[in-house]
Amino acid sequence: MENQKKFTVRDLAEIGVLAALVFVATYFIKFGPIPTLAGPTMLKTGNAVCLLGAMLFGKTKGGLAAGIGSAMFDLTQPAFVAGAPFTFAFFFAMAYVCGIVSHLGGNDGTKTKQNIIGAVCGAGTYLVLHLGKSFITLVLEGSEASAALVACSTKLITSGVNAIFAVVVSVLLAPVCKKALNRAYRGR
């Protein structure tokens, strides 16, 4: 029988606190919604917190916190409520991929090069999912594929800026936060 790890109370607390940080960063430090031809979009700092959480806590805890915190934000915004399930899935995937790469080879998110690659892979995963959903939605609503591609170009720009910002901020904050967490866990 496969050995399965169960969530501890500490794991749940870490996920909850990190999800709250994602929500707060998204709710209070954002620009938008920005209307585009492909639907509303935003520039937000919550993406950086999602990637940072995956670097600090790994793929599963980081993924759950990113998905929960981001979906909670959507549920507070009328323009985004209908997309909350997609938001959960897309942000979970973003952080999960980042966590996989940044923790490869038994590392614990402390290798800067792996964190950069992980953050880029995670942000890229989100971009593909987010833009793919926008494109498919437009086509299903009756747009020609070429028109849907043009409409998604604005989202590509804002989402690309989000991705670059999230990668830079998360990679810069990771060593500082990891050091603070290590001190806290040692009781100092």
Coordinates of N, CA, C and O in Angstrom, one line a residue:
M1 N 0.8 -1.2 0.0 CA 0.0 0.0 0.0 C 0.9 1.2 0.0 O 1.9 1.3 0.7
E2 N 0.4 2.2 -0.8 CA 1.2 3.5 -0.9 C 1.2 4.3 0.4 O 0.2 4.4 1.0
N3 N 2.3 4.8 0.7 CA 2.4 5.6 2.0 C 1.9 7.0 1.6 O 2.5 7.8 0.9
Q4 N 0.8 7.4 2.3 CA 0.2 8.7 2.0 C 0.5 9.7 3.2 O 0.3 9.3 4.3
K5 N 0.9 10.9 2.9 CA 1.1 11.9 3.9 C -0.2 12.6 4.2 O -0.9 13.0 3.3
K6 N -0.5 12.7 5.5 CA -1.7 13.4 5.9 C -1.4 14.9 6.3 O -0.2 15.1 6.7
F7 N -2.3 15.8 6.1 CA -2.1 17.1 6.5 C -2.1 17.2 8.0 O -3.0 16.7 8.7
T8 N -1.2 18.0 8.6 CA -1.1 18.2 10.0 C -1.9 19.6 10.3 O -2.2 20.3 9.4
V9 N -2.1 19.8 11.5 CA -2.7 21.1 11.9 C -1.8 22.3 11.5 O -2.2 23.3 11.0
R10 N -0.5 22.1 11.6 CA 0.5 23.1 11.1 C 0.4 23.3 9.6 O 0.4 24.4 9.2
D11 N 0.2 22.2 8.9 CA 0.1 22.3 7.4 C -1.2 23.2 7.1 O -1.1 24.1 6.2
L12 N -2.3 22.9 7.7 CA -3.5 23.6 7.5 C -3.4 25.1 7.9 O -3.9 25.9 7.2
A13 N -2.7 25.3 9.0 CA -2.5 26.7 9.4 C -1.6 27.5 8.4 O -1.9 28.6 8.0
E14 N -0.6 26.8 7.9 CA 0.3 27.4 6.9 C -0.5 27.7 5.6 O -0.4 28.8 5.0
I15 N -1.3 26.8 5.2 CA -2.1 27.0 4.0 C -3.1 28.1 4.2 O -3.3 29.0 3.3
G16 N -3.7 28.2 5.4 CA -4.7 29.2 5.7 C -4.1 30.6 5.7 O -4.6 31.6 5.1
V17 N -3.0 30.7 6.4 CA -2.3 32.0 6.5 C -1.8 32.5 5.1 O -2.0 33.6 4.7
L18 N -1.2 31.6 4.4 CA -0.8 31.9 3.0 C -1.9 32.3 2.1 O -1.8 33.2 1.3
A19 N -3.0 31.5 2.2 CA -4.2 31.9 1.4 C -4.7 33.3 1.7 O -5.1 34.1 0.8
A20 N -4.7 33.6 3.0 CA -5.1 35.0 3.4 C -4.1 36.0 2.9 O -4.6 37.1 2.5
L21 N -2.8 35.7 2.9 CA -1.9 36.7 2.3 C -2.1 36.9 0.8 O -2.0 38.0 0.3
V22 N -2.4 35.8 0.1 CA -2.7 35.9 -1.4 C -4.0 36.8 -1.5 O -4.0 37.7 -2.4
F23 N -5.0 36.5 -0.8 CA -6.2 37.3 -0.9 C -6.0 38.8 -0.6 O -6.4 39.7 -1.3
V24 N -5.3 39.1 0.5 CA -5.0 40.5 0.9 C -4.1 41.2 -0.1 O -4.4 42.3 -0.5
A25 N -3.1 40.5 -0.6 CA -2.2 41.1 -1.7 C -3.0 41.4 -2.9 O -2.9 42.4 -3.6
T26 N -3.9 40.5 -3.3 CA -4.7 40.7 -4.5 C -5.8 41.8 -4.3 O -6.0 42.6 -5.1
Y27 N -6.4 41.8 -3.1 CA -7.5 42.7 -2.8 C -7.1 44.1 -2.7 O -7.7 45.0 -3.2
F28 N -5.9 44.3 -2.0 CA -5.5 45.7 -1.7 C -4.5 46.3 -2.6 O -4.3 47.5 -2.7
I29 N -3.7 45.4 -3.3 CA -2.6 45.9 -4.1 C -2.9 45.4 -5.5 O -2.2 44.5 -6.0
K30 N -3.8 46.1 -6.2 CA -4.2 45.7 -7.6 C -4.5 46.9 -8.4 O -4.8 48.0 -7.9
F31 N -4.5 46.7 -9.7 CA -4.9 47.7 -10.6 C -6.0 47.1 -11.6 O -5.6 46.2 -12.3
G32 N -7.2 47.5 -11.5 CA -8.2 46.9 -12.3 C -9.5 46.8 -11.5 O -9.6 47.3 -10.4
P33 N -10.5 46.2 -12.1 CA -10.5 45.5 -13.4 C -10.2 46.4 -14.6 O -10.7 47.6 -14.6
I34 N -9.5 45.9 -15.6 CA -9.2 46.7 -16.8 C -10.1 46.0 -17.9 O -9.9 44.8 -18.2
P35 N -11.0 46.8 -18.5 CA -11.8 46.2 -19.5 C -11.0 45.9 -20.8 O -10.2 46.7 -21.2
T36 N -11.2 44.7 -21.3 CA -10.5 44.4 -22.6 C -11.6 43.7 -23.5 O -12.7 43.4 -23.0
L37 N -11.3 43.6 -24.7 CA -12.2 42.9 -25.7 C -12.5 41.5 -25.3 O -13.5 40.9 -25.6
A38 N -11.5 40.9 -24.5 CA -11.6 39.5 -24.1 C -12.2 39.3 -22.7 O -12.2 38.3 -22.1
G39 N -12.7 40.4 -22.1 CA -13.3 40.4 -20.8 C -12.3 41.1 -19.8 O -11.2 41.5 -20.2
P40 N -12.8 41.3 -18.6 CA -12.0 42.1 -17.6 C -10.7 41.4 -17.2 O -10.7 40.2 -17.1
T41 N -9.7 42.1 -16.9 CA -8.4 41.6 -16.4 C -7.9 42.6 -15.4 O -8.4 43.6 -15.2
M42 N -6.8 42.2 -14.7 CA -6.2 43.0 -13.6 C -4.7 42.9 -13.6 O -4.2 41.9 -14.0
L43 N -4.1 43.9 -13.1 CA -2.7 43.8 -12.7 C -2.7 43.7 -11.2 O -3.3 44.5 -10.5
K44 N -2.1 42.6 -10.6 CA -2.2 42.4 -9.2 C -0.9 41.8 -8.6 O -0.2 41.1 -9.3
T45 N -0.7 42.0 -7.3 CA 0.5 41.5 -6.7 C 0.3 40.1 -6.1 O 1.3 39.5 -5.7
G46 N -0.9 39.7 -6.0 CA -1.2 38.4 -5.4 C -0.5 37.2 -6.2 O -0.1 36.2 -5.6
N47 N -0.2 37.4 -7.5 CA 0.5 36.4 -8.2 C 1.9 36.2 -7.6 O 2.4 35.0 -7.6
A48 N 2.6 37.2 -7.2 CA 3.9 37.1 -6.6 C 3.8 36.3 -5.3 O 4.7 35.4 -5.0
V49 N 2.8 36.5 -4.5 CA 2.6 35.8 -3.3 C 2.3 34.3 -3.5 O 2.8 33.4 -2.8
C50 N 1.6 34.0 -4.6 CA 1.3 32.6 -5.0 C 2.6 31.9 -5.3 O 2.9 30.8 -4.8
L51 N 3.5 32.5 -6.1 CA 4.8 31.9 -6.4 C 5.7 31.8 -5.2 O 6.3 30.7 -5.0
L52 N 5.7 32.8 -4.4 CA 6.5 32.8 -3.2 C 6.1 31.7 -2.3 O 6.9 31.0 -1.7
G53 N 4.8 31.5 -2.1 CA 4.3 30.4 -1.2 C 4.8 29.1 -1.7 O 5.1 28.2 -0.9
A54 N 4.8 28.8 -3.0 CA 5.2 27.6 -3.6 C 6.7 27.4 -3.3 O 7.2 26.2 -3.0
M55 N 7.5 28.4 -3.4 CA 8.9 28.3 -3.1 C 9.2 28.0 -1.7 O 10.1 27.2 -1.3
L56 N 8.4 28.6 -0.8 CA 8.6 28.5 0.7 C 8.0 27.2 1.2 O 8.6 26.5 2.1
F57 N 6.9 26.8 0.7 CA 6.1 25.6 1.3 C 5.9 24.4 0.4 O 5.3 23.4 0.8
G58 N 6.3 24.5 -0.8 CA 6.2 23.4 -1.7 C 5.0 23.4 -2.6 O 4.1 24.3 -2.5
K59 N 4.9 22.4 -3.4 CA 3.9 22.4 -4.5 C 2.4 22.3 -3.9 O 1.6 23.0 -4.4
T60 N 2.2 21.4 -3.0 CA 0.8 21.1 -2.5 C 0.3 22.3 -1.7 O -0.8 22.8 -1.9
K61 N 1.1 22.6 -0.6 CA 0.6 23.7 0.2 C 0.6 25.0 -0.5 O -0.4 25.8 -0.4
G62 N 1.6 25.3 -1.3 CA 1.6 26.5 -2.1 C 0.5 26.6 -3.1 O -0.2 27.6 -3.3
G63 N 0.2 25.4 -3.8 CA -0.9 25.3 -4.7 C -2.2 25.6 -4.1 O -3.1 26.3 -4.6
L64 N -2.5 24.9 -3.0 CA -3.8 25.1 -2.3 C -4.0 26.5 -1.8 O -5.0 27.1 -2.0
A65 N -2.9 27.1 -1.3 CA -3.0 28.5 -0.8 C -3.3 29.4 -1.9 O -4.1 30.3 -1.8
A66 N -2.6 29.3 -3.0 CA -2.7 30.1 -4.2 C -4.1 30.0 -4.8 O -4.8 31.0 -5.1
G67 N -4.6 28.8 -4.9 CA -6.0 28.6 -5.4 C -7.0 29.1 -4.5 O -8.0 29.8 -5.0
I68 N -6.9 28.8 -3.3 CA -8.0 29.3 -2.3 C -8.0 30.8 -2.2 O -9.0 31.4 -2.3
G69 N -6.8 31.4 -2.0 CA -6.7 32.9 -1.8 C -7.2 33.6 -3.0 O -7.9 34.6 -2.9
S70 N -6.8 33.1 -4.2 CA -7.2 33.8 -5.5 C -8.7 33.6 -5.7 O -9.4 34.6 -6.1
A71 N -9.3 32.4 -5.5 CA -10.7 32.2 -5.7 C -11.5 33.0 -4.7 O -12.6 33.5 -5.0
M72 N -11.0 33.1 -3.5 CA -11.7 34.0 -2.5 C -11.8 35.4 -3.0 O -12.9 36.0 -2.8
F73 N -10.8 35.9 -3.6 CA -10.8 37.3 -4.1 C -11.9 37.3 -5.2 O -12.7 38.3 -5.2
D74 N -11.9 36.4 -6.1 CA -12.9 36.4 -7.2 C -14.4 36.4 -6.6 O -15.2 37.1 -7.2
L75 N -14.6 35.7 -5.5 CA -15.9 35.6 -4.9 C -16.3 37.0 -4.3 O -17.5 37.1 -4.0
T76 N -15.4 37.9 -4.1 CA -15.8 39.2 -3.6 C -15.9 40.3 -4.7 O -16.3 41.4 -4.3
Q77 N -15.7 39.9 -5.9 CA -15.8 40.8 -7.0 C -16.8 40.4 -8.0 O -16.6 39.4 -8.7
P78 N -17.9 41.2 -8.2 CA -18.9 40.8 -9.2 C -18.4 40.4 -10.6 O -19.0 39.5 -11.2
A79 N -17.5 41.1 -11.1 CA -17.0 40.9 -12.4 C -16.2 39.5 -12.5 O -16.1 39.0 -13.6
F80 N -15.8 38.9 -11.4 CA -15.0 37.7 -11.5 C -15.6 36.5 -10.8 O -15.1 35.4 -10.8
V81 N -16.8 36.6 -10.2 CA -17.5 35.5 -9.4 C -17.6 34.3 -10.3 O -17.3 33.2 -9.8
A82 N -18.1 34.4 -11.5 CA -18.3 33.2 -12.3 C -17.0 32.5 -12.7 O -17.1 31.3 -12.9
G83 N -15.9 33.2 -12.6 CA -14.6 32.5 -12.9 C -13.9 32.0 -11.8 O -12.8 31.4 -11.9
A84 N -14.5 32.0 -10.6 CA -13.8 31.5 -9.4 C -13.3 30.1 -9.5 O -12.2 29.8 -9.1
P85 N -14.1 29.1 -10.0 CA -13.6 27.8 -10.1 C -12.3 27.7 -11.0 O -11.4 27.0 -10.7
F86 N -12.4 28.4 -12.1 CA -11.2 28.4 -13.0 C -10.0 29.1 -12.3 O -8.9 28.6 -12.4
T87 N -10.3 30.2 -11.6 CA -9.2 30.9 -10.9 C -8.6 29.9 -9.9 O -7.3 29.8 -9.8
F88 N -9.4 29.2 -9.1 CA -8.8 28.2 -8.2 C -7.9 27.2 -8.9 O -6.7 27.0 -8.5
A89 N -8.4 26.6 -10.0 CA -7.6 25.7 -10.8 C -6.3 26.3 -11.4 O -5.2 25.7 -11.3
F90 N -6.4 27.4 -12.0 CA -5.3 28.0 -12.7 C -4.2 28.5 -11.7 O -3.0 28.3 -11.9
F91 N -4.6 29.1 -10.6 CA -3.6 29.5 -9.6 C -3.0 28.4 -8.8 O -1.8 28.4 -8.5
F92 N -3.8 27.3 -8.6 CA -3.3 26.1 -8.0 C -2.2 25.6 -8.9 O -1.1 25.2 -8.5
A93 N -2.5 25.5 -10.2 CA -1.5 24.9 -11.2 C -0.3 25.8 -11.2 O 0.8 25.2 -11.3
M94 N -0.4 27.1 -11.2 CA 0.7 28.0 -11.3 C 1.7 27.7 -10.1 O 2.9 27.5 -10.3
A95 N 1.1 27.7 -8.9 CA 2.0 27.5 -7.7 C 2.5 26.0 -7.7 O 3.6 25.8 -7.3
Y96 N 1.7 25.1 -8.1 CA 2.1 23.7 -8.0 C 3.3 23.5 -8.9 O 4.3 22.8 -8.5
V97 N 3.2 24.0 -10.1 CA 4.4 23.8 -11.1 C 5.6 24.5 -10.5 O 6.7 24.0 -10.5
C98 N 5.4 25.7 -10.0 CA 6.6 26.5 -9.4 C 7.1 25.6 -8.2 O 8.4 25.5 -8.1
G99 N 6.3 25.1 -7.4 CA 6.8 24.3 -6.3 C 7.5 23.0 -6.7 O 8.5 22.7 -6.1
I100 N 7.0 22.4 -7.7 CA 7.7 21.2 -8.3 C 9.2 21.6 -8.7 O 10.1 20.9 -8.2
V101 N 9.3 22.6 -9.5 CA 10.6 23.0 -10.0 C 11.5 23.5 -8.9 O 12.7 23.1 -8.8
S102 N 11.0 24.4 -8.0 CA 11.9 25.0 -7.0 C 12.3 24.0 -5.9 O 13.2 24.3 -5.2
H103 N 11.6 22.9 -5.9 CA 12.0 21.8 -4.9 C 12.6 20.6 -5.5 O 12.7 19.6 -4.8
L104 N 12.9 20.6 -6.8 CA 13.5 19.5 -7.5 C 14.8 19.0 -6.8 O 15.6 19.9 -6.2
G105 N 15.0 17.8 -6.8 CA 16.3 17.2 -6.3 C 16.4 17.3 -4.8 O 17.5 17.4 -4.3
G106 N 15.3 17.4 -4.1 CA 15.3 17.5 -2.6 C 15.6 18.9 -2.1 O 15.8 19.0 -0.9
N107 N 15.7 19.8 -3.0 CA 16.0 21.2 -2.5 C 14.7 21.7 -1.8 O 13.6 21.2 -2.1
D108 N 14.8 22.7 -1.0 CA 13.6 23.2 -0.3 C 13.4 24.7 -0.7 O 13.0 25.5 0.2
G109 N 13.5 25.0 -1.9 CA 13.2 26.3 -2.4 C 14.3 27.4 -2.0 O 14.0 28.6 -2.0
T110 N 15.5 26.9 -1.8 CA 16.6 27.8 -1.4 C 17.6 28.1 -2.6 O 18.4 29.0 -2.4
K111 N 17.5 27.4 -3.7 CA 18.4 27.6 -4.8 C 17.8 28.7 -5.7 O 16.7 28.5 -6.3
T112 N 18.5 29.8 -5.8 CA 17.9 30.9 -6.6 C 17.6 30.6 -8.1 O 16.6 30.9 -8.6
K113 N 18.6 29.8 -8.7 CA 18.4 29.5 -10.1 C 17.1 28.6 -10.3 O 16.3 28.8 -11.2
Q114 N 16.9 27.6 -9.4 CA 15.7 26.8 -9.4 C 14.5 27.6 -9.2 O 13.4 27.4 -9.8
N115 N 14.6 28.6 -8.3 CA 13.4 29.4 -8.0 C 13.0 30.3 -9.2 O 11.9 30.4 -9.5
I116 N 14.0 30.8 -9.9 CA 13.8 31.6 -11.1 C 13.1 30.7 -12.1 O 12.0 31.1 -12.7
I117 N 13.6 29.5 -12.4 CA 13.1 28.6 -13.4 C 11.7 28.2 -12.9 O 10.7 28.2 -13.7
G118 N 11.5 27.9 -11.7 CA 10.2 27.5 -11.1 C 9.2 28.6 -11.3 O 8.0 28.3 -11.7
A119 N 9.6 29.8 -10.9 CA 8.6 31.0 -11.1 C 8.3 31.2 -12.5 O 7.1 31.5 -12.8
V120 N 9.2 31.1 -13.4 CA 8.9 31.3 -14.8 C 8.0 30.2 -15.3 O 7.0 30.5 -16.1
C121 N 8.3 29.0 -14.9 CA 7.4 27.8 -15.4 C 6.0 28.0 -14.8 O 5.0 27.8 -15.5
G122 N 5.9 28.4 -13.5 CA 4.6 28.6 -12.9 C 3.8 29.7 -13.5 O 2.6 29.6 -13.9
A123 N 4.5 30.8 -13.7 CA 3.8 32.0 -14.4 C 3.4 31.7 -15.8 O 2.4 32.0 -16.3
G124 N 4.3 30.9 -16.5 CA 4.0 30.5 -17.9 C 2.8 29.6 -17.9 O 1.9 29.7 -18.8
T125 N 2.7 28.7 -16.9 CA 1.5 27.8 -16.8 C 0.2 28.6 -16.7 O -0.8 28.3 -17.4
Y126 N 0.3 29.6 -15.8 CA -0.9 30.4 -15.6 C -1.3 31.2 -16.9 O -2.4 31.2 -17.3
L127 N -0.3 31.7 -17.6 CA -0.5 32.5 -18.8 C -1.2 31.6 -19.8 O -2.2 32.0 -20.4
V128 N -0.7 30.4 -20.0 CA -1.3 29.5 -21.0 C -2.8 29.2 -20.6 O -3.7 29.2 -21.5
L129 N -3.0 28.9 -19.4 CA -4.4 28.5 -18.9 C -5.3 29.7 -19.1 O -6.4 29.6 -19.6
H130 N -4.9 30.9 -18.6 CA -5.7 32.1 -18.5 C -6.0 32.5 -20.0 O -7.2 32.8 -20.3
L131 N -5.0 32.6 -20.8 CA -5.3 33.1 -22.2 C -6.0 32.0 -23.0 O -6.9 32.3 -23.8
G132 N -5.7 30.7 -22.7 CA -6.5 29.7 -23.4 C -7.9 29.7 -23.1 O -8.8 29.6 -24.0
K133 N -8.3 29.9 -21.8 CA -9.7 30.0 -21.4 C -10.3 31.2 -22.1 O -11.5 31.1 -22.6
S134 N -9.7 32.3 -22.1 CA -10.2 33.5 -22.7 C -10.5 33.3 -24.2 O -11.5 33.7 -24.7
F135 N -9.5 32.7 -24.9 CA -9.7 32.4 -26.3 C -10.8 31.4 -26.6 O -11.7 31.7 -27.4
I136 N -10.9 30.3 -25.8 CA -12.0 29.3 -26.0 C -13.3 29.9 -25.7 O -14.3 29.7 -26.4
T137 N -13.4 30.8 -24.7 CA -14.7 31.4 -24.3 C -15.2 32.3 -25.5 O -16.3 32.2 -25.8
L138 N -14.3 33.1 -26.0 CA -14.6 34.0 -27.1 C -15.1 33.2 -28.4 O -16.1 33.5 -29.0
V139 N -14.4 32.1 -28.7 CA -14.8 31.3 -29.8 C -16.1 30.6 -29.6 O -17.0 30.6 -30.5
L140 N -16.4 30.1 -28.4 CA -17.6 29.5 -28.0 C -18.8 30.5 -28.1 O -19.9 30.1 -28.3
E141 N -18.5 31.7 -27.8 CA -19.5 32.8 -27.9 C -19.7 33.3 -29.3 O -20.6 34.2 -29.5
G142 N -19.0 32.8 -30.3 CA -19.3 33.1 -31.6 C -18.2 33.9 -32.4 O -18.4 34.2 -33.5
S143 N -17.1 34.3 -31.7 CA -16.1 35.0 -32.4 C -15.3 34.1 -33.3 O -15.2 32.9 -33.1
E144 N -14.8 34.7 -34.4 CA -13.9 34.0 -35.3 C -12.6 33.8 -34.5 O -12.2 34.6 -33.6
A145 N -11.8 32.8 -34.8 CA -10.6 32.5 -34.1 C -9.6 33.6 -34.2 O -8.9 34.0 -33.2
S146 N -9.5 34.3 -35.4 CA -8.6 35.4 -35.6 C -9.0 36.6 -34.7 O -8.1 37.3 -34.1
A147 N -10.3 36.8 -34.6 CA -10.8 37.9 -33.8 C -10.5 37.7 -32.3 O -10.2 38.5 -31.6
A148 N -10.7 36.4 -31.9 CA -10.5 36.0 -30.5 C -9.0 36.2 -30.2 O -8.7 36.6 -29.1
L149 N -8.1 35.8 -31.1 CA -6.7 36.0 -30.9 C -6.3 37.5 -30.7 O -5.6 37.9 -29.8
V150 N -6.9 38.4 -31.5 CA -6.7 39.8 -31.4 C -7.2 40.3 -30.0 O -6.5 41.1 -29.3
A151 N -8.4 39.9 -29.7 CA -9.0 40.3 -28.4 C -8.2 39.9 -27.2 O -8.1 40.6 -26.2
C152 N -7.5 38.7 -27.3 CA -6.7 38.2 -26.2 C -5.4 38.9 -26.1 O -4.7 38.7 -25.1
S153 N -5.0 39.7 -27.1 CA -3.7 40.3 -27.1 C -3.5 41.3 -25.9 O -2.5 41.4 -25.3
T154 N -4.6 42.0 -25.6 CA -4.6 42.9 -24.4 C -4.3 42.2 -23.1 O -3.6 42.6 -22.3
K155 N -5.0 41.0 -23.0 CA -4.8 40.2 -21.8 C -3.4 39.7 -21.8 O -2.8 39.5 -20.7
L156 N -2.9 39.4 -22.9 CA -1.5 38.9 -23.0 C -0.5 39.9 -22.4 O 0.4 39.6 -21.7
I157 N -0.8 41.2 -22.8 CA 0.1 42.3 -22.3 C 0.0 42.4 -20.8 O 1.0 42.4 -20.1
T158 N -1.2 42.6 -20.3 CA -1.4 42.7 -18.8 C -1.0 41.5 -18.1 O -0.3 41.6 -17.0
S159 N -1.3 40.3 -18.6 CA -0.9 39.1 -17.9 C 0.6 38.9 -18.0 O 1.2 38.4 -17.0
G160 N 1.2 39.3 -19.1 CA 2.7 39.2 -19.2 C 3.4 40.1 -18.2 O 4.4 39.8 -17.6
V161 N 2.9 41.4 -18.0 CA 3.4 42.3 -17.0 C 3.3 41.7 -15.6 O 4.2 41.7 -14.8
N162 N 2.1 41.1 -15.3 CA 1.9 40.4 -14.1 C 2.9 39.3 -13.9 O 3.4 39.1 -12.8
A163 N 3.1 38.5 -14.9 CA 4.0 37.4 -14.8 C 5.4 37.8 -14.5 O 6.1 37.3 -13.6
I164 N 5.9 38.8 -15.2 CA 7.3 39.3 -15.0 C 7.4 39.9 -13.6 O 8.4 39.6 -12.9
F165 N 6.4 40.7 -13.2 CA 6.5 41.3 -11.8 C 6.5 40.2 -10.8 O 7.2 40.2 -9.8
A166 N 5.6 39.2 -10.9 CA 5.5 38.1 -9.9 C 6.8 37.3 -9.8 O 7.2 37.0 -8.7
V167 N 7.4 37.0 -11.0 CA 8.7 36.3 -11.0 C 9.8 37.1 -10.2 O 10.4 36.5 -9.3
V168 N 9.9 38.3 -10.6 CA 11.0 39.1 -10.0 C 10.8 39.3 -8.5 O 11.7 39.0 -7.7
V169 N 9.6 39.7 -8.1 CA 9.3 39.9 -6.6 C 9.4 38.6 -5.8 O 10.0 38.6 -4.8
S170 N 8.8 37.5 -6.3 CA 8.9 36.3 -5.5 C 10.3 35.8 -5.4 O 10.7 35.3 -4.3
V171 N 11.1 35.8 -6.4 CA 12.5 35.4 -6.4 C 13.3 36.2 -5.4 O 14.1 35.7 -4.7
L172 N 13.1 37.5 -5.4 CA 13.8 38.4 -4.5 C 13.4 38.2 -3.0 O 14.2 38.3 -2.1
L173 N 12.1 37.9 -2.8 CA 11.6 37.8 -1.4 C 11.9 36.4 -0.8 O 12.0 36.2 0.4
A174 N 12.1 35.4 -1.7 CA 12.2 34.0 -1.2 C 13.3 33.8 -0.2 O 13.1 33.2 0.9
P175 N 14.6 34.3 -0.5 CA 15.6 34.0 0.5 C 15.4 34.7 1.8 O 15.7 34.2 2.9
V176 N 14.8 35.9 1.8 CA 14.6 36.7 3.0 C 13.5 36.0 3.8 O 13.7 35.8 5.0
C177 N 12.4 35.6 3.2 CA 11.3 34.9 3.9 C 11.7 33.5 4.4 O 11.3 33.1 5.5
K178 N 12.5 32.8 3.6 CA 13.0 31.5 4.0 C 13.8 31.6 5.3 O 13.7 30.8 6.2
K179 N 14.7 32.6 5.3 CA 15.5 32.8 6.5 C 14.7 33.1 7.7 O 14.9 32.5 8.8
A180 N 13.7 33.9 7.5 CA 12.8 34.3 8.7 C 12.0 33.1 9.1 O 11.8 32.9 10.3
L181 N 11.5 32.3 8.2 CA 10.8 31.1 8.6 C 11.7 30.1 9.3 O 11.2 29.5 10.3
N182 N 12.9 29.9 8.8 CA 13.8 29.0 9.5 C 14.1 29.4 10.9 O 14.1 28.6 11.9
R183 N 14.2 30.7 11.2 CA 14.4 31.3 12.5 C 13.2 31.0 13.4 O 13.3 30.6 14.5
A184 N 12.0 31.3 12.8 CA 10.8 31.1 13.5 C 10.5 29.6 13.9 O 10.1 29.4 15.0
Y185 N 10.9 28.7 13.0 CA 10.6 27.3 13.3 C 11.6 26.8 14.3 O 11.4 25.8 15.0
R186 N 12.8 27.4 14.4 CA 13.8 27.0 15.4 C 13.5 27.7 16.8 O 14.1 27.4 17.8
G187 N 12.5 28.5 16.8 CA 12.1 29.1 18.1 C 12.9 30.4 18.5 O 12.9 30.8 19.6
R188 N 13.5 31.0 17.5 CA 14.3 32.2 17.8 C 13.7 33.4 17.2 O 13.1 33.5 16.2

